[in-house]
Tab-separated table of C-alpha atoms and ligand atoms in Angstrom:
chain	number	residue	atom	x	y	z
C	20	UNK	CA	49.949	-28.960	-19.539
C	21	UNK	CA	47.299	-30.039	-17.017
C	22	UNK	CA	43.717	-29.513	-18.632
C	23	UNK	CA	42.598	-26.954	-16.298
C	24	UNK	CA	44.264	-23.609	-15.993
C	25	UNK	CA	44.722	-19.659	-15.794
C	26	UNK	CA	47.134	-19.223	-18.809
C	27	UNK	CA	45.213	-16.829	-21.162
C	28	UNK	CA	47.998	-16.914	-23.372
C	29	UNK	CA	48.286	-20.467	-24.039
C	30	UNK	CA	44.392	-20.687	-24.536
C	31	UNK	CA	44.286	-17.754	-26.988
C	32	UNK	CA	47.141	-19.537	-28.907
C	33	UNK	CA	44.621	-22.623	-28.634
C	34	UNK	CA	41.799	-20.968	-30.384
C	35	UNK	CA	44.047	-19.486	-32.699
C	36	UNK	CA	44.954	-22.883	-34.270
C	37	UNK	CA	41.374	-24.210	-34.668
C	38	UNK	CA	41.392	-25.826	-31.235
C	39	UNK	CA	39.069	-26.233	-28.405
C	40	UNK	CA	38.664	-24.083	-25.487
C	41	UNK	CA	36.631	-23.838	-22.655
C	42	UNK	CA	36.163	-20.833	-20.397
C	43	UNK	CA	34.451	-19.027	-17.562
C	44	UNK	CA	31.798	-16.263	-18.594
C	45	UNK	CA	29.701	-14.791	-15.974
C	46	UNK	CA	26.903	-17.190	-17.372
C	47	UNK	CA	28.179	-20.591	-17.496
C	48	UNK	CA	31.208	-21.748	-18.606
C	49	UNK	CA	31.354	-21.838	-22.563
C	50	UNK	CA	33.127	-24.052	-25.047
C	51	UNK	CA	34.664	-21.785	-27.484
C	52	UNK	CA	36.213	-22.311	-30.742
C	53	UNK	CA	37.196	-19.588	-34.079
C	54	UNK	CA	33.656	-18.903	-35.349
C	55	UNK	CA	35.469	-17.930	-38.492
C	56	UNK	CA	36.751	-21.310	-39.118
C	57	UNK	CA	34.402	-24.347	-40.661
C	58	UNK	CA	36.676	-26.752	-39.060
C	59	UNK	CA	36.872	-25.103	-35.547
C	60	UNK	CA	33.311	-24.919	-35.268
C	61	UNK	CA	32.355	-28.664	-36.408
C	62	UNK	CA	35.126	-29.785	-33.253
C	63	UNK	CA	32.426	-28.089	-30.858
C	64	UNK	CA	29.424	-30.028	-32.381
C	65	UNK	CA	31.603	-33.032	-32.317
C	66	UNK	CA	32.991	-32.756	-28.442
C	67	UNK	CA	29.530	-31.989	-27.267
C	68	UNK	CA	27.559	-34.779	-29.220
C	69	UNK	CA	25.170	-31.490	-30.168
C	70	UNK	CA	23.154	-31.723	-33.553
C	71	UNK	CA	23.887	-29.144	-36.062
C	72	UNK	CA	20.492	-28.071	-36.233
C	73	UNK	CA	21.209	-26.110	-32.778
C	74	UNK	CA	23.245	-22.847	-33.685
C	75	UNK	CA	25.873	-20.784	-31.307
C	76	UNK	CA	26.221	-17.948	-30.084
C	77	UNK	CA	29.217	-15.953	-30.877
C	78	UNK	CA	30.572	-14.026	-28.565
C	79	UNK	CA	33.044	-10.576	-28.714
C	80	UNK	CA	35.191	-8.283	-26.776
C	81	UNK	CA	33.973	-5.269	-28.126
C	82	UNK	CA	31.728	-3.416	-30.025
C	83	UNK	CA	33.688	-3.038	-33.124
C	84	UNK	CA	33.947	-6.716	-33.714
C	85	UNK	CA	29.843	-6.475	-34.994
C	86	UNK	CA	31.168	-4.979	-38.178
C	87	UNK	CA	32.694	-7.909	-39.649
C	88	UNK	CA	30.073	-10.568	-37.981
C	89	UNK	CA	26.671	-8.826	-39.071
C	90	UNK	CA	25.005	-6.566	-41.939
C	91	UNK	CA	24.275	-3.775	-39.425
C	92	UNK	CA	23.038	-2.832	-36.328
C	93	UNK	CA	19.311	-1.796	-36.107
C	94	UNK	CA	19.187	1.350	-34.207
C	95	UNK	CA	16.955	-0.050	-31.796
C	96	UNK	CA	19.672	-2.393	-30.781
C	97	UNK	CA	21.794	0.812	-29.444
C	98	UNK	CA	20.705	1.402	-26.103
C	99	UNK	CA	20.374	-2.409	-24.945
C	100	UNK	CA	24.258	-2.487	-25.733
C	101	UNK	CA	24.915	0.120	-23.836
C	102	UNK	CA	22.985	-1.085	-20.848
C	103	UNK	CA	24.083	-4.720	-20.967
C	104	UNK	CA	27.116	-5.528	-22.886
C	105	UNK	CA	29.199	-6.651	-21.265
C	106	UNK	CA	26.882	-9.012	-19.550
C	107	UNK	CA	24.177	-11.794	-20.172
C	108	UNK	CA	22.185	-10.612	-22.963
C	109	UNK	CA	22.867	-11.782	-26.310
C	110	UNK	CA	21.291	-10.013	-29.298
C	111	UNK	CA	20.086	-11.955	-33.149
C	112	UNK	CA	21.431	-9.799	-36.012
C	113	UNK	CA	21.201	-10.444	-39.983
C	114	UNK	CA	24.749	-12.203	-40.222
C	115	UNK	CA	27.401	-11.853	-42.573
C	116	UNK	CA	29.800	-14.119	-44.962
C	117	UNK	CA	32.452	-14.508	-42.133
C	118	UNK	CA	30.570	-16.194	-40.167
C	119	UNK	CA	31.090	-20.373	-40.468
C	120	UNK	CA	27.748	-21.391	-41.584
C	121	UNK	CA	27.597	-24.446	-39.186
C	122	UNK	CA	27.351	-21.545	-36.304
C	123	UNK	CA	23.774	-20.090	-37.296
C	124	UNK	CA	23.094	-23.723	-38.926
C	125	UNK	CA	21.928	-22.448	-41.921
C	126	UNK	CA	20.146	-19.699	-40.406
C	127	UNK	CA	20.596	-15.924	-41.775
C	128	UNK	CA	20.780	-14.552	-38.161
C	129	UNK	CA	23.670	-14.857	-36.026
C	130	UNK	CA	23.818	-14.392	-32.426
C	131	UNK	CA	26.115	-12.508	-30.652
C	132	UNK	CA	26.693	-11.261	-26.945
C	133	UNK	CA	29.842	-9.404	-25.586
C	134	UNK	CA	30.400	-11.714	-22.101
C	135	UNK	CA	30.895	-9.692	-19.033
C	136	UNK	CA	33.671	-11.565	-17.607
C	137	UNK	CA	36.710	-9.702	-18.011
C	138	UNK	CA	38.564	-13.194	-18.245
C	139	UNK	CA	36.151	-13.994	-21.119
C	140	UNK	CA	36.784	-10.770	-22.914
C	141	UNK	CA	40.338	-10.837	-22.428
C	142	UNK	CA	40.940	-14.190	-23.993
C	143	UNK	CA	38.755	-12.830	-26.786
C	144	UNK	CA	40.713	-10.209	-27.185
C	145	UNK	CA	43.828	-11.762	-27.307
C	146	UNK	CA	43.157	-14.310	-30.092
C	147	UNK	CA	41.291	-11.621	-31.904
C	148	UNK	CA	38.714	-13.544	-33.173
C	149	UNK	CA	35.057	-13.733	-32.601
C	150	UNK	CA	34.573	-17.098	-30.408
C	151	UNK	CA	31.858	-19.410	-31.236
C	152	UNK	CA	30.915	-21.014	-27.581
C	153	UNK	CA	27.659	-23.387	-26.515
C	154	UNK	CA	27.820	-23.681	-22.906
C	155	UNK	CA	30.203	-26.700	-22.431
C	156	UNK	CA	28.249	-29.513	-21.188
C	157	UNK	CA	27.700	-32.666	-23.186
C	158	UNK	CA	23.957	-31.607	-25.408
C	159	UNK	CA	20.922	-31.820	-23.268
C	160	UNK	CA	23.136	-32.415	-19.866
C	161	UNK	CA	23.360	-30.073	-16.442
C	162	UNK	CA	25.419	-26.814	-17.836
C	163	UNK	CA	28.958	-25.990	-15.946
C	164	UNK	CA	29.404	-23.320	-13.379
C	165	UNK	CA	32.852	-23.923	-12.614
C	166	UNK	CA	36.049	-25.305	-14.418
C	167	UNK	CA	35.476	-28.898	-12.419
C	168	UNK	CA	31.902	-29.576	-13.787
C	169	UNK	CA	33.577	-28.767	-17.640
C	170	UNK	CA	36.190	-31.541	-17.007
C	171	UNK	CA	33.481	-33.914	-15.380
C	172	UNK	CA	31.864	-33.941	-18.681
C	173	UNK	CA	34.239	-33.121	-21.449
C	174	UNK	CA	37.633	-34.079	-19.746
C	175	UNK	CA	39.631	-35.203	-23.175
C	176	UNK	CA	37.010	-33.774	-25.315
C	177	UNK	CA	38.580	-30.186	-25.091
C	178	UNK	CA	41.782	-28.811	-25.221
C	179	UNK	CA	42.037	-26.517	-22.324
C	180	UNK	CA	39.715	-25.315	-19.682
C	181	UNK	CA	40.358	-21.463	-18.975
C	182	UNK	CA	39.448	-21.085	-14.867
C	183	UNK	CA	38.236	-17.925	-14.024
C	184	UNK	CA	35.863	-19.331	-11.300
C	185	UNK	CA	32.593	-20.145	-10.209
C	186	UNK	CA	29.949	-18.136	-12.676
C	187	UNK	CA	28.199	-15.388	-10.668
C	188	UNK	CA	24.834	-15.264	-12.531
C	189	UNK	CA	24.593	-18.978	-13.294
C	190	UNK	CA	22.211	-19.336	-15.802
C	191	UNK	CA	23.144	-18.583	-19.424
C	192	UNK	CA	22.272	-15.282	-21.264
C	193	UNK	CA	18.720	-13.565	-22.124
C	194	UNK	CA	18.088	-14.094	-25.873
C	195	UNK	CA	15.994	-11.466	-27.991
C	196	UNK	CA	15.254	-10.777	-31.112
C	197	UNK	CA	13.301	-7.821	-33.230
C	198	UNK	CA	10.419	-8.602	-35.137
C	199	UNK	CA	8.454	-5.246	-36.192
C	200	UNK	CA	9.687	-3.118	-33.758
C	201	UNK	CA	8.811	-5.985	-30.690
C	202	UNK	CA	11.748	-6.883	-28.861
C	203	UNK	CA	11.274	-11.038	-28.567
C	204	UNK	CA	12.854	-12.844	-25.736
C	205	UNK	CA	13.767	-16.203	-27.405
C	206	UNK	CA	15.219	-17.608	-24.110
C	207	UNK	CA	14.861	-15.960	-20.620
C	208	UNK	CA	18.206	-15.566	-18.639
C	209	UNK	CA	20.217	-13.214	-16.555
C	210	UNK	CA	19.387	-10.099	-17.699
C	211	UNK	CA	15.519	-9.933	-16.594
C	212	UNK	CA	12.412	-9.025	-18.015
C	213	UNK	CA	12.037	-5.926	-15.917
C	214	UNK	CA	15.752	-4.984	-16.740
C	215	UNK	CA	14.762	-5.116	-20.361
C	216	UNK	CA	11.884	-3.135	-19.924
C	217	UNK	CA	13.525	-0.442	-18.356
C	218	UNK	CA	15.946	0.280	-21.206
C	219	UNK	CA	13.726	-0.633	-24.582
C	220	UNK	CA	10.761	1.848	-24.775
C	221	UNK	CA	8.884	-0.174	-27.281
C	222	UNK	CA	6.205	-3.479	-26.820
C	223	UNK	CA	8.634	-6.262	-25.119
C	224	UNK	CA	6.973	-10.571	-25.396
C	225	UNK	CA	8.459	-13.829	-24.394
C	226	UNK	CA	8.242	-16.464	-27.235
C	227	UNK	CA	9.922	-19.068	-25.340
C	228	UNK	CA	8.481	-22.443	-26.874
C	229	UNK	CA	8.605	-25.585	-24.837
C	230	UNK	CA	9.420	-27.075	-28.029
C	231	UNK	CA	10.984	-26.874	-31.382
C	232	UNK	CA	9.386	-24.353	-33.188
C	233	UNK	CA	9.821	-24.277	-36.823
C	234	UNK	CA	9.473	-21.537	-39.205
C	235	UNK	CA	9.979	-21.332	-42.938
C	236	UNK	CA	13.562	-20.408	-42.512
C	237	UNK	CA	14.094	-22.984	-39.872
C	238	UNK	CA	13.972	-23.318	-36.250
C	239	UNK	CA	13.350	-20.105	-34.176
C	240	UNK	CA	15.633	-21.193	-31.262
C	241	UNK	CA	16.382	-24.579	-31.564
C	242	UNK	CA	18.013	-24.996	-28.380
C	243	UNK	CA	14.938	-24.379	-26.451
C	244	UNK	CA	13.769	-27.932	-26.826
C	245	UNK	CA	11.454	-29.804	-23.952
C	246	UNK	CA	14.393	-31.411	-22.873
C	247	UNK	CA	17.649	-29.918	-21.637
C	248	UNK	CA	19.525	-28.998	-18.734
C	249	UNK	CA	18.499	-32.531	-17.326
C	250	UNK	CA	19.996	-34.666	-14.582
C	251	UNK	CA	19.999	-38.777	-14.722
C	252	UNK	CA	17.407	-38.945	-11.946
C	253	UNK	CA	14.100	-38.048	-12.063
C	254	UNK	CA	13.219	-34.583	-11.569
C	255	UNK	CA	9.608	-33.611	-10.298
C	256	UNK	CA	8.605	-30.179	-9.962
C	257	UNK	CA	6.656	-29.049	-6.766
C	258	UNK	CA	4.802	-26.261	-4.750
C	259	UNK	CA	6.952	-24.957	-2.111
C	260	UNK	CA	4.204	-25.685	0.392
C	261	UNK	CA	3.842	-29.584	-0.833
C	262	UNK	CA	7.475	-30.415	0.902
C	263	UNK	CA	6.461	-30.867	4.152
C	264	UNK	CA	4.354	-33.645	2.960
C	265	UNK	CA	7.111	-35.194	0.987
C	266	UNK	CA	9.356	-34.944	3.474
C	267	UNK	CA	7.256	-36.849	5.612
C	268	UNK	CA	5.959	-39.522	3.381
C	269	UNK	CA	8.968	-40.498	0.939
C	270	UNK	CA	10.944	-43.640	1.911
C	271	UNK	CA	13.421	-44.822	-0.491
C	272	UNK	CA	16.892	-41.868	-1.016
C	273	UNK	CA	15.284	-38.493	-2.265
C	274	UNK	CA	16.786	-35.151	-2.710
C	275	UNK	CA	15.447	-31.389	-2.300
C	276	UNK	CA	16.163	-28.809	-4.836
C	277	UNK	CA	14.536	-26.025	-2.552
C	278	UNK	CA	14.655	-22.196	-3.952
C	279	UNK	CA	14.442	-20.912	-0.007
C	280	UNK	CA	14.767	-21.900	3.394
C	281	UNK	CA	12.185	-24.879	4.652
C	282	UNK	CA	9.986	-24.062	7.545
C	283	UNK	CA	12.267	-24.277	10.994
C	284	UNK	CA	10.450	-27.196	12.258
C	285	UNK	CA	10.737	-29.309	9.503
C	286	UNK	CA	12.371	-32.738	10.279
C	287	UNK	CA	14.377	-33.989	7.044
C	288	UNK	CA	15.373	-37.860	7.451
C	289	UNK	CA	18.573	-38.199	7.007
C	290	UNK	CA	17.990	-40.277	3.723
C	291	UNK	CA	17.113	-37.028	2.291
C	292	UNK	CA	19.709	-34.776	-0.143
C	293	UNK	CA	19.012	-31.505	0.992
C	294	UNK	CA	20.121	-28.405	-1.480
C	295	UNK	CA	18.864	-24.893	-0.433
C	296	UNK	CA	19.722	-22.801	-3.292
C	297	UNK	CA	18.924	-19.118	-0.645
C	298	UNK	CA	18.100	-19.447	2.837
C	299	UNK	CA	17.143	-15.350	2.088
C	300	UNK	CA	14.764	-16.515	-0.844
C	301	UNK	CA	17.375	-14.410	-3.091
C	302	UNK	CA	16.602	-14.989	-7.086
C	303	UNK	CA	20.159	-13.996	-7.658
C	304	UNK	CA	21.805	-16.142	-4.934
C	305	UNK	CA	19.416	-19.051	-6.376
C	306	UNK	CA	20.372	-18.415	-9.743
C	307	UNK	CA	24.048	-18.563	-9.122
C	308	UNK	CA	23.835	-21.970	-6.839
C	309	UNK	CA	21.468	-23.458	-9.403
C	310	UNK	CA	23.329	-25.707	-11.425
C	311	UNK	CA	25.976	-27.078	-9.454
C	312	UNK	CA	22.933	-27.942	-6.851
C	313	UNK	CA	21.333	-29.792	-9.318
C	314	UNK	CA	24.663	-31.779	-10.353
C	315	UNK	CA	25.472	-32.405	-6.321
C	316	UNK	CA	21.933	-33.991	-6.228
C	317	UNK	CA	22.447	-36.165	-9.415
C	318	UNK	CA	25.225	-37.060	-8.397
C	319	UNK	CA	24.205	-38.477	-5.134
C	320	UNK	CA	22.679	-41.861	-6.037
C	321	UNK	CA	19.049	-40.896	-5.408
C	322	UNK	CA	15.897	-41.968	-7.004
C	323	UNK	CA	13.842	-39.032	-7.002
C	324	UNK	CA	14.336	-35.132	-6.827
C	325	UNK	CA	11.836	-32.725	-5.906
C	326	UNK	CA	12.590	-29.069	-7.039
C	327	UNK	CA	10.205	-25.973	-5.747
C	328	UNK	CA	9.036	-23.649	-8.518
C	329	UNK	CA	10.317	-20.496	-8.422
C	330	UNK	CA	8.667	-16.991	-8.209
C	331	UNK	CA	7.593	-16.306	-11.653
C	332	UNK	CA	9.475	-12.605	-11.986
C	333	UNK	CA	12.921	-11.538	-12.358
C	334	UNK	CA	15.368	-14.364	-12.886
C	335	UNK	CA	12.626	-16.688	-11.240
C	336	UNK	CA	11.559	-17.121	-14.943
C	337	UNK	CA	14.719	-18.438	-16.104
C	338	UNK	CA	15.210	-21.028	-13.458
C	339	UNK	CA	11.820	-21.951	-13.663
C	340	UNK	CA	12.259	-22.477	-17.833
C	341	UNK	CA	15.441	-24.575	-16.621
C	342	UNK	CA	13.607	-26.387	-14.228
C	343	UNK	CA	10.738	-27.209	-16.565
C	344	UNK	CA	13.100	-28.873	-19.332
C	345	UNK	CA	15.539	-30.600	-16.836
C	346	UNK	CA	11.930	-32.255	-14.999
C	347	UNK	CA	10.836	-33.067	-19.165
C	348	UNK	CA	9.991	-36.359	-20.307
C	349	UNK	CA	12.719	-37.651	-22.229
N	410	TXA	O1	25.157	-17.531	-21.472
N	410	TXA	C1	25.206	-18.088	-22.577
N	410	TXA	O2	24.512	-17.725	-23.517
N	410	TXA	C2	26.167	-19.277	-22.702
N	410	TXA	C3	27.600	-18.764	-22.538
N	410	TXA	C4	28.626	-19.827	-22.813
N	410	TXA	O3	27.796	-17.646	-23.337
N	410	TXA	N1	25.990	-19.925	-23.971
N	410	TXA	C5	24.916	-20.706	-24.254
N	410	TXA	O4	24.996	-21.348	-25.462
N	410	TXA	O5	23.993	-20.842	-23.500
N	410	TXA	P1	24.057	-22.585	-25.849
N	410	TXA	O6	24.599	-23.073	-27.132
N	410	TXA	O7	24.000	-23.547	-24.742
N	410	TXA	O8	22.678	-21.927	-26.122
N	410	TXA	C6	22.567	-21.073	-27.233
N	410	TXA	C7	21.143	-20.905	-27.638
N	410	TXA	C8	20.576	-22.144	-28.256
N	410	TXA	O9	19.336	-22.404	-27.649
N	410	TXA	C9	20.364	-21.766	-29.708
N	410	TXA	O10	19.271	-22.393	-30.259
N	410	TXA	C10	20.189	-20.277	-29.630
N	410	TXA	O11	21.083	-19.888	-28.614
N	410	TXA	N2	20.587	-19.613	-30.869
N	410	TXA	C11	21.821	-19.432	-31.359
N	410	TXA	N3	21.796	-18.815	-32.546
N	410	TXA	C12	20.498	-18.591	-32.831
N	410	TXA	C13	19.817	-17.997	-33.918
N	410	TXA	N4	20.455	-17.502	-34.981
N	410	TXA	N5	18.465	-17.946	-33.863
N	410	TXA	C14	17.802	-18.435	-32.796
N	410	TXA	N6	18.387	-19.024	-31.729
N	410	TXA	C15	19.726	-19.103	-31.744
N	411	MG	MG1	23.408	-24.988	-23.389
């Protein structure tokens, strides 16, 4: 059976035997295995060189699968499913026994989102188990927005690689947390700020760290370290007005990650990897080209990229969090 493919059947038999999946969420893809099982779960941490110390989500067709993954469901979590599950928000709960301990590594939350592809959910559904699923990228590396980038990285790492596409949102899922009635956002992602604020009445803050924060019971969000999301070449970050000069002045092979379209009259050499993520200066349309702009341009032999900032609102703030940690020192 070739690698990649659209037999849900055959990858829900996978996961049922403790094996390795990948598949498409409206995200990024995700490298699922049974979060129930030990063994299942240490295969993920093994195919993606990741350290334990970074946790998974878990991820669910439907509501009803919370019961057996966490101790309840605080009330204030009631609304924010409604709004966004399905979609890219995933939610920290007080976990349960059934839940491998490598997932939450050690932690006594768990975190869970319902994906809102429906080829997610129905492969979910099918093996009728909660799925435990990092994006599936090698730890640290450029995440995968289509079924290619997932075999570029973990070809014969991973049993099957369930296609369902190119990800429409493109950047992985808004993490929160309560603490005292605050709703935290551990990691900014598709669903927005504003979004958030719309639905949850109470006092809403970002506690994004740029590094690993620890607390008494361990790392907050371990995965938000300096460095992640990063291409082989160097990545600087720049003002959107500070290209024209760079176009102009750089000799040697450099690439443009630019969030909108470059001023008409702008002469780019032809030694110059151009990626121009919305000519409209759309945060959704940049979101979605995002990562696979980012591989194209590490990809493409060059010794410098330069990457505009984004506008700091709406999904801006999640590209510019992944933009900050794929430009960090290593
Ligand atoms: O959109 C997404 O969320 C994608 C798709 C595949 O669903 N998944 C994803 O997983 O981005 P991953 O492993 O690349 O990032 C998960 C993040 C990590 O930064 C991890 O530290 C954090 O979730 N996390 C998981 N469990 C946590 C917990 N109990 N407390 C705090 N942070 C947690
Ligand atoms: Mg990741």
């Amino acid at each position: 059976m070739n690698a990649i493919g659209t037999d849900i059947d055959y990858a829900a038999k996978l996961l049922k035997a403790d094996r390795l999946v990948a598949f498409a969420t409206e995200t990024v893809y995700g490298l699922g295995a049974n979060a129930t099982s030990q063994n299942a779960v240490a295969s993920i941490f093994a195919a993606k060189n990741r350290p334990y110390f970074d946790p998974l989500i878990v991820h669910i067709a439907q509501k009803s699968q919370l019961d057996g993954l966490v101790r309840q469901i605080p009330a204030e979590y009631e609304l924010l499913i409604e709004h966004f599950w399905p979609g890219p928000l995933t939610l920290l709960f007080q976990k349960s026994d059934a839940v491998a301990d490598l997932v939450t590594s050690g932690l006594n939350t768990v975190a869970i989102r319902m994906p809102g592809h429906t080829l997610a959910r129905e492969l979910i559904r099918k093996s009728g188990l909660p799925i435990a699923a990092p994006s599936a990228n090698l730890f640290g590396r450029i995440s995968p927005t289509t079924a290619q980038h997932v075999a570029d990285q973990l070809a014969g790492r991973v049993d099957y690689i369930l296609d369902g596409g190119p990800c429409a949102v493109g950047v992985e899922s808004t993490i929160v947390r309560l603490a005292e009635g605050r709703l935290e956002i551990l990691r900014h992602g598709g669903v927005t700020k504003e979004q958030l604020a719309h639905v949850y009445s109470g006092e809403i803050v970002s506690v994004t760290t740029s590094a690993c924060e620890e607390t008494g019971e361990g790392a907050v969000a371990p995965g938000m370290l300096t460095s992640h999301y990063a291409p082989q070449t160097r990545l600087e970050i720049v003002q959107p007005d500070q290209i024209a000069t760079i176009v102009q002045q750089t000799q040697g092979r450099f690439g443009i990650l630019s969030a909108s379209a470059l001023p008409n009259e702008l002469p780019v050499p032809k030694w110059c990897h151009l990626e121009v993520l919305s000519e409209a200066g759309d945060l959704v349309e940049m979101a979605s080209h995002f990562f696979a702009a980012l591989r194209r341009l590490d990809e493409s032999s060059l010794e410098v990229i330069y990457a505009t900032s984004f506008p700091d609102v709406g999904l801006g703030r999640a590209l510019n969090d992944r933009l900050t940690r794929a430009a960090a020192k290593r």
